[in-house]
Short mmCIF file of C-alpha atoms in Angstrom, two decimals:
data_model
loop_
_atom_site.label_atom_id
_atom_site.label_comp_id
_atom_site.label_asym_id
_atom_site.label_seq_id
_atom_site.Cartn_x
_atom_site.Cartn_y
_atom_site.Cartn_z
CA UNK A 1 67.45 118.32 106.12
CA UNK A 2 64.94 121.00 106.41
CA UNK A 3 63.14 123.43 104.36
CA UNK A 4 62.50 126.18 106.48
CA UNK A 5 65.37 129.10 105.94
CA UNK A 6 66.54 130.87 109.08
CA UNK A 7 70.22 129.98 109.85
CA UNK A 8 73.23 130.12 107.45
CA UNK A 9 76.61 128.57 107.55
CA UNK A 10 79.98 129.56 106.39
CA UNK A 11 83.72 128.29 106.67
CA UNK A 12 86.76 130.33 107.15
CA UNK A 13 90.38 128.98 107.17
CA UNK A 14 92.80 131.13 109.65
CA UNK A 15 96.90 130.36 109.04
CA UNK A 16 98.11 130.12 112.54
CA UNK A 17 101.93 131.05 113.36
CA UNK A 18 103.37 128.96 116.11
CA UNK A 19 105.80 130.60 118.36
CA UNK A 20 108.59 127.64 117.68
CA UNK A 21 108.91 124.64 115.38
CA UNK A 22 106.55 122.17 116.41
CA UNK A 23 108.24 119.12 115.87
CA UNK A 24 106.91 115.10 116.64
CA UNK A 25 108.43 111.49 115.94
CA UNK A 26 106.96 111.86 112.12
CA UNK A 27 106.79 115.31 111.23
CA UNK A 28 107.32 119.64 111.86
CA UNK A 29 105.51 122.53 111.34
CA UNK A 30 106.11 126.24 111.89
CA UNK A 31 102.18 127.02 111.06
CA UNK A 32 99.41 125.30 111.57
CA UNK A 33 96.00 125.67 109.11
CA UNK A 34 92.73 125.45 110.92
CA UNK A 35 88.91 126.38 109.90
CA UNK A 36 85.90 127.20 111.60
CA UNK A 37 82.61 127.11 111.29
CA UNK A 38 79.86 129.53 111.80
CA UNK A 39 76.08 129.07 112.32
CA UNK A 40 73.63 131.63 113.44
CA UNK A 41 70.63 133.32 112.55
CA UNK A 42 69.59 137.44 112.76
CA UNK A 43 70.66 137.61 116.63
CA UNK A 44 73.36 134.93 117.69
CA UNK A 45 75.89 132.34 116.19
CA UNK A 46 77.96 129.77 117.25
CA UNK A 47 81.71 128.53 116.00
CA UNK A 48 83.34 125.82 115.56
CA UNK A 49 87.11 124.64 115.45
CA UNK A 50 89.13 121.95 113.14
CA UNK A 51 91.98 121.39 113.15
CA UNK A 52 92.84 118.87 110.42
CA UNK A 53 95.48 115.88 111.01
CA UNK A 54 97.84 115.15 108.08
CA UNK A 55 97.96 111.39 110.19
CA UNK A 56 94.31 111.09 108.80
CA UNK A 57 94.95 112.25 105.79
CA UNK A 58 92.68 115.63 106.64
CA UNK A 59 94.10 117.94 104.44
CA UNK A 60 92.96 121.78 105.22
CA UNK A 61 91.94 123.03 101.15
CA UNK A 62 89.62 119.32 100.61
CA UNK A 63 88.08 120.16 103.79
CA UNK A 64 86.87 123.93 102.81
CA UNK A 65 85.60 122.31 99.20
CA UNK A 66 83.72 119.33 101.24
CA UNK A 67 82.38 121.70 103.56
CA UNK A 68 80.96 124.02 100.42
CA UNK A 69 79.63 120.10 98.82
CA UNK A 70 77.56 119.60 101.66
CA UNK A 71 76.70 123.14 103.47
CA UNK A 72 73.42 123.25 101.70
CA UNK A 73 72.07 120.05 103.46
CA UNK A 74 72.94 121.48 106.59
CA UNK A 75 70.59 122.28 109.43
CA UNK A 76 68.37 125.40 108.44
CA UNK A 77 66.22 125.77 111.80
CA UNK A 78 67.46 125.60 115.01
CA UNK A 79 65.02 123.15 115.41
CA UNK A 80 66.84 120.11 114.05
CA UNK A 81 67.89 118.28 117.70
CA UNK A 82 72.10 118.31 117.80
CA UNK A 83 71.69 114.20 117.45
CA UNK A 84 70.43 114.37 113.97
CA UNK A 85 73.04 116.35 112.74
CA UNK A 86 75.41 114.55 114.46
CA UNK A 87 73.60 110.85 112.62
CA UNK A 88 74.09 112.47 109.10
CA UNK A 89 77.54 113.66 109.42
CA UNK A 90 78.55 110.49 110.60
CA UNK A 91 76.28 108.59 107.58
CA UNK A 92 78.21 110.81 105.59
CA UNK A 93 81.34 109.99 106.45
CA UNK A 94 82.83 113.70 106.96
CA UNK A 95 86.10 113.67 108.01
CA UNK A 96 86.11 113.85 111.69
CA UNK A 97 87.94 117.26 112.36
CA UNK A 98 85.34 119.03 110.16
CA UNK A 99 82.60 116.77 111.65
CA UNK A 100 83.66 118.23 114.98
CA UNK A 101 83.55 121.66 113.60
CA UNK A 102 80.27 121.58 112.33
CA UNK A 103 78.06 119.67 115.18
CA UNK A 104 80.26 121.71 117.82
CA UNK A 105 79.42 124.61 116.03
CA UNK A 106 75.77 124.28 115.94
CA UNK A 107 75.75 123.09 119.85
CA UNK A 108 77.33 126.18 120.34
CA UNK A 109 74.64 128.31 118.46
CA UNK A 110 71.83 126.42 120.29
CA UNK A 111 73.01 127.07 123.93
CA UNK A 112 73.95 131.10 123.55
CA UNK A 113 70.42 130.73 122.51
CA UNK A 114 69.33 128.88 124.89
CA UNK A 115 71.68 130.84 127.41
CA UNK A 116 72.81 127.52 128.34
CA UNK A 117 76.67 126.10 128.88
CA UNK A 118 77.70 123.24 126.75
CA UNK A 119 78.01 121.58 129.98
CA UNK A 120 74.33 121.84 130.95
CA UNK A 121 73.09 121.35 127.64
CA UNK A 122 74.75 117.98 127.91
CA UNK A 123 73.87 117.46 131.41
CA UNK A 124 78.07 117.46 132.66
CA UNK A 125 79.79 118.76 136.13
CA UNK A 126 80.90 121.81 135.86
CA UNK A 127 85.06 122.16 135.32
CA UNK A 128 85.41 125.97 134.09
CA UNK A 129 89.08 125.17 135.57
CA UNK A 130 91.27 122.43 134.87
CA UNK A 131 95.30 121.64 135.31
CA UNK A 132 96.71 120.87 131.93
CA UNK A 133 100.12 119.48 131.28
CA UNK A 134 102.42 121.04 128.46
CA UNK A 135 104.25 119.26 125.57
CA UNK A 136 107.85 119.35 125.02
CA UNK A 137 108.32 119.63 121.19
CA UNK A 138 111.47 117.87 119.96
CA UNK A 139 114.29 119.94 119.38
CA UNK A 140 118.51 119.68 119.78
CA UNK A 141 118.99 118.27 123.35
CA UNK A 142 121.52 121.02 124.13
CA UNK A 143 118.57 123.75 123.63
CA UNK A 144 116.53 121.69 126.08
CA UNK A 145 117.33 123.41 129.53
CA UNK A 146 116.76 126.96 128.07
CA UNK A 147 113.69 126.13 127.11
CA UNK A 148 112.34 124.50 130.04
CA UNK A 149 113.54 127.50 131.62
CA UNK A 150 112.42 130.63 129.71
CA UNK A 151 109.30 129.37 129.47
CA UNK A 152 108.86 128.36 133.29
CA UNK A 153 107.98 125.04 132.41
CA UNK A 154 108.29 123.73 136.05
CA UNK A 155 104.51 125.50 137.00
CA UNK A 156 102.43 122.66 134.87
CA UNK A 157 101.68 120.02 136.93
CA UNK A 158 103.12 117.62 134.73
CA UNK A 159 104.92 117.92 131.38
CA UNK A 160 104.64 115.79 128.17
CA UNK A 161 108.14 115.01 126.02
CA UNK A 162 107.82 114.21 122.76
CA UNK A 163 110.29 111.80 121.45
CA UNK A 164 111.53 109.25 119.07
CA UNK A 165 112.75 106.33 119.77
CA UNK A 166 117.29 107.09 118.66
CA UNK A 167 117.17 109.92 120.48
CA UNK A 168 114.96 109.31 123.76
CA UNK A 169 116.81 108.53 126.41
CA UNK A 170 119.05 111.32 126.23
CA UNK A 171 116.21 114.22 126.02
CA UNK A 172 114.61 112.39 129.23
CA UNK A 173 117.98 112.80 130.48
CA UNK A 174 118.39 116.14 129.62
CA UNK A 175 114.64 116.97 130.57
CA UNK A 176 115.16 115.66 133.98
CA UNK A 177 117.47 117.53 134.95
CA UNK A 178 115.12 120.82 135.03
CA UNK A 179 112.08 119.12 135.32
CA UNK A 180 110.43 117.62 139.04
CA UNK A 181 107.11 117.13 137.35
CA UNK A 182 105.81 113.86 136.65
CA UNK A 183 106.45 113.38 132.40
CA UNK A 184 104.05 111.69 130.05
CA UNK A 185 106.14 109.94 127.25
CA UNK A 186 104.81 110.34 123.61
CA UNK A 187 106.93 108.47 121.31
CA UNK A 188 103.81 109.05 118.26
CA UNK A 189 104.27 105.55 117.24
CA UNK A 190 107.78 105.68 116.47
CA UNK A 191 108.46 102.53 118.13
CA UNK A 192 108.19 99.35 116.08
CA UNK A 193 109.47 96.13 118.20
CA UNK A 194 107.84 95.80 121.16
CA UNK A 195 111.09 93.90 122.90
CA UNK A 196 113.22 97.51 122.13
CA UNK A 197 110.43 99.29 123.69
CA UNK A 198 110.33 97.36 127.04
CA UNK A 199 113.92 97.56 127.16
CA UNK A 200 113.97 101.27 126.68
CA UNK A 201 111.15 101.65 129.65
CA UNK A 202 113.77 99.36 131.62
CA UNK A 203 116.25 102.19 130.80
CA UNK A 204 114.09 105.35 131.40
CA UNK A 205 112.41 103.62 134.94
CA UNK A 206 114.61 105.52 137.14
CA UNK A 207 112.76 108.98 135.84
CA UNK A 208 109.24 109.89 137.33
CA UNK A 209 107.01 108.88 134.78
CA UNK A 210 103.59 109.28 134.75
CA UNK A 211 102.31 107.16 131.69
CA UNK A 212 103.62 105.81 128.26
CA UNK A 213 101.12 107.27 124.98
CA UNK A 214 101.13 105.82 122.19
CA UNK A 215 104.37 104.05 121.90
CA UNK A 216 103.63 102.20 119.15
CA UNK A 217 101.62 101.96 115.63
CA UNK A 218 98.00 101.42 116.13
CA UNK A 219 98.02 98.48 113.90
CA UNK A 220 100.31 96.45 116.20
CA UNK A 221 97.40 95.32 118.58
CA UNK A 222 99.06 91.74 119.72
CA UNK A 223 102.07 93.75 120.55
CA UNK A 224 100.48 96.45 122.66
CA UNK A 225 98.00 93.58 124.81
CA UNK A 226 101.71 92.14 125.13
CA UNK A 227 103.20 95.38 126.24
CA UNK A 228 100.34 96.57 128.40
CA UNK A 229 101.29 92.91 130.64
CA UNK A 230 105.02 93.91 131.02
CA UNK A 231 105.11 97.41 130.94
CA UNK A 232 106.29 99.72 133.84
CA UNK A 233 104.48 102.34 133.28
CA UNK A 234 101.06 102.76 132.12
CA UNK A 235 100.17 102.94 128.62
CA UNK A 236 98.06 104.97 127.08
CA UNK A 237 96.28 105.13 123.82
CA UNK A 238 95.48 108.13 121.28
CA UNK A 239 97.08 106.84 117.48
CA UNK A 240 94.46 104.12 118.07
CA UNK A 241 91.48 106.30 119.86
CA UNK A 242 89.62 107.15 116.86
CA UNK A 243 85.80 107.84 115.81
CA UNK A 244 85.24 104.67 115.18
CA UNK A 245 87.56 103.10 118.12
CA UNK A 246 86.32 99.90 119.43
CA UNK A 247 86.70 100.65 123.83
CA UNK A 248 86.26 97.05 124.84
CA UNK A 249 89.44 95.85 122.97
CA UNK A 250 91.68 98.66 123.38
CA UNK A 251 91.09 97.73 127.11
CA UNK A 252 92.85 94.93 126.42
CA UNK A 253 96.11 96.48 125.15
CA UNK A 254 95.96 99.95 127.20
CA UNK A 255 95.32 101.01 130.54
CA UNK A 256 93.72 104.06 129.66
CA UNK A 257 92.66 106.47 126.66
CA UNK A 258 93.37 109.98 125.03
CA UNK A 259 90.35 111.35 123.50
CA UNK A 260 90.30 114.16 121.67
CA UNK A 261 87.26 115.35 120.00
CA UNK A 262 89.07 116.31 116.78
CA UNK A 263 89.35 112.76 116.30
CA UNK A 264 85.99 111.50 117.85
CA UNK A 265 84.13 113.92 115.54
CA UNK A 266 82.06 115.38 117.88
CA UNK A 267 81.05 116.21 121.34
CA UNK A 268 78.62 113.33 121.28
CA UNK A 269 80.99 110.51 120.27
CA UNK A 270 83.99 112.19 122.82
CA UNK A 271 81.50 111.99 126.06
CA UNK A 272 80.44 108.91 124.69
CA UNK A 273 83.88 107.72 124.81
CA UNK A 274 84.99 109.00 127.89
CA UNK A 275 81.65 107.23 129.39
CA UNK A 276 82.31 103.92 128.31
CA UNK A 277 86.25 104.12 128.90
CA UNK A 278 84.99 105.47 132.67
CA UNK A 279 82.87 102.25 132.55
CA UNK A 280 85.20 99.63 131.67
CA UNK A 281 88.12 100.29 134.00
CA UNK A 282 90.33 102.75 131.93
CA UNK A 283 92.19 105.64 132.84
CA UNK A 284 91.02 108.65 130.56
CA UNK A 285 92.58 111.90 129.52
CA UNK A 286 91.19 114.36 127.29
CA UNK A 287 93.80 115.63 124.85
CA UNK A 288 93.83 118.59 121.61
CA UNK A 289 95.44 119.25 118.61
CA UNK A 290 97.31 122.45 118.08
CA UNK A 291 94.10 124.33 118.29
CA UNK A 292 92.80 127.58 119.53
CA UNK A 293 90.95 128.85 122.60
CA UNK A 294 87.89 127.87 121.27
CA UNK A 295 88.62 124.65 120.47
CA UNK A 296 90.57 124.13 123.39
CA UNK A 297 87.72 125.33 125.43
CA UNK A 298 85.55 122.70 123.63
CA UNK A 299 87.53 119.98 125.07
CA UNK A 300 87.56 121.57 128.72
CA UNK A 301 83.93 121.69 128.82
CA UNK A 302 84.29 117.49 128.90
CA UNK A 303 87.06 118.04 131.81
CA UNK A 304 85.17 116.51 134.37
CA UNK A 305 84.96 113.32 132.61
CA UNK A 306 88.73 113.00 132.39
CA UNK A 307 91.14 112.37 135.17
CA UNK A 308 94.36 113.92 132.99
CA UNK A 309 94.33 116.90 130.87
CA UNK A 310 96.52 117.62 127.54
CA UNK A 311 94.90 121.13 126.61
CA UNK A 312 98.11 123.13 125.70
CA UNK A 313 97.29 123.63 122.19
CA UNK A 314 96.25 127.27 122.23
CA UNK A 315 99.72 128.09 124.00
CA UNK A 316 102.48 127.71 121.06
CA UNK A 317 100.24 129.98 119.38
CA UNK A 318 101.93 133.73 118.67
CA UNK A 319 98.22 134.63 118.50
CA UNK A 320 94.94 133.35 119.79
CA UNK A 321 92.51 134.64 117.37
CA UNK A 322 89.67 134.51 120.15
CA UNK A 323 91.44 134.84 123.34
CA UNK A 324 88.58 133.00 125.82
CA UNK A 325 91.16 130.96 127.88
CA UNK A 326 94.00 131.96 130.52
CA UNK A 327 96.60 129.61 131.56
CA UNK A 328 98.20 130.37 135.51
CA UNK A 329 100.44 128.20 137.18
CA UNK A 330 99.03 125.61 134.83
CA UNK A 331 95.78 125.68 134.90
CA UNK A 332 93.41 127.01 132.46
CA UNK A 333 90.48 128.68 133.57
CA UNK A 334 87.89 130.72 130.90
CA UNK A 335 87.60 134.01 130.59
#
């Protein structure tokens, strides 16, 4: 892009132990492999977080050898403006967790020099604090309750349960019994006919739910502007809220969106998201991977734009690498 020589980049890849098998509709882990990027010059730097998605098909080891293919076309000034960058990644087609990692990155160089929060350098409200909700993994129903309960579960505002669609009903059950909170239901797609779904919200209505994500593939489009006229509860997307994720017709089969900039590929596209969503009616949430601090603190910085937040990532972590959040009573507030 540039000629001129004064900032370098590099990618490191950090193995992350989770503190318990992290287990959804489709697959498990007991580790999760994320990278980050650094850009700086002689006096400051700024990181970046991905965390690639197997569901995309972002696979950690292609990502580090992309990242090498391309690092030498890469901003070498910090005089290049953020949009750009942001233009040529997407041209490029870079996978979106790594295209997150690499404009975030350099936003986050430019404003420690600038002195600047990513909030002001984007012109956002302030929301240094923000209630998150926490995700139940699946696991045995009978291990439910001490779960909930060793880990004080009851102090988030409102909890999300993962489940899949044989064994649903009875972890609500078993959830609700230990749980007051409001629950967001995230089946990952695992539903397939929309008729079974509807008659499984019939089934689950007498629990305090807060909204339905994802129920359903993202392909099934007729079936979820079906759904989204029947259902009880609201519906909300993420499978389908990609980069490339056309707002005006997922309004027709959702009442509101998870966006989460590992997916949108950057913090332009995710405000631009959340703008438009804001715009057209829908309810929007801004959601996370199983991430670090730091990218978990990228996604608080768009907090204000959101009326829900999923930002629990960091927390199944044994160890945060970077320690710059602190969750109380459910909240997370940086530190």
């Amino acid at each position: 892009m540039e000629t001129k020589n004064n900032i370098t980049w590099r990618i490191e890849e950090k193995v992350l132990p989770l503190k318990y098998s992290w287990k959804i509709s489709r697959n498990s882990s007991e580790s999760k492999t994320n990278l980050f990027i650094y850009v700086g010059d002689e006096k400051c730097f700024g990181i970046g977080e991905a965390a690639p998605n197997i569901r995309y098909r972002e696979i950690p080891a292609e990502l580090v050898s992309l990242f090498h293919s391309i690092e030498d076309l890469l901003p070498k000034n910090s005089e290049t403006p953020v949009t750009e960058l942001a233009n040529w990644l997407e041209n490029n087609k870079i996978p979106n967790a790594l295209r997150f990692a690499i404009e975030s990155a350099y936003v986050h160089f430019i404003c420690t020099k600038r002195n600047i929060s990513v909030q002001d350098f984007f012109g956002l409200p302030t929301s240094d604090r923000v209630a998150t909700s926490f995700s139940l993994p699946i696991m045995p129903v009978e291990k439910l309750g001490n779960f909930i309960t060793e880990n004080n579960l009851q102090r988030f505002p409102y909890i999300k349960v993962k489940i899949n669609k044989e064994e649903g009903f009875e972890i609500l059950s078993e959830v609700a019994k230990y749980i007051s909170k409001p629950l967001i239901i995230d089946p990952n797609e695992s539903f397939t006919d929309v008729e079974e779904l509807l008659k499984f919200s019939q089934k689950i209505n007498d629990f305090n739910i807060l909204m339905l994500e994802q129920p359903m593939p993202a392909h099934l489009t007729e079936e979820y502007k079906y759904l989204k006229s029947k259902s009880l509860f609201p519906v909300f997307a993420d499978e389908s809220m990609t980069d490339m994720a056309d707002i005006s017709a997922l309004k027709e089969q959702f009442h509101g969106v998870n966006m989460k900039l590992m997916k949108a590929g950057g913090y332009i596209r995710g405000i631009t998201q959340l703008k438009m969503a804001q715009q057209m009616g829908l309810k929007t949430m801004v959601g996370c991977m199983v991430e670090t601090s730091l990218g978990i603190g990228s996604a608080m910085n768009l907090g204000a734009l959101a009326q829900f937040a999923d930002l629990d990532g960091f927390l199944i972590l044994q160890h945060d690498p970077f320690d710059l959040l602190a969750e109380k009573q459910g909240f997370l507030q940086k530190v």
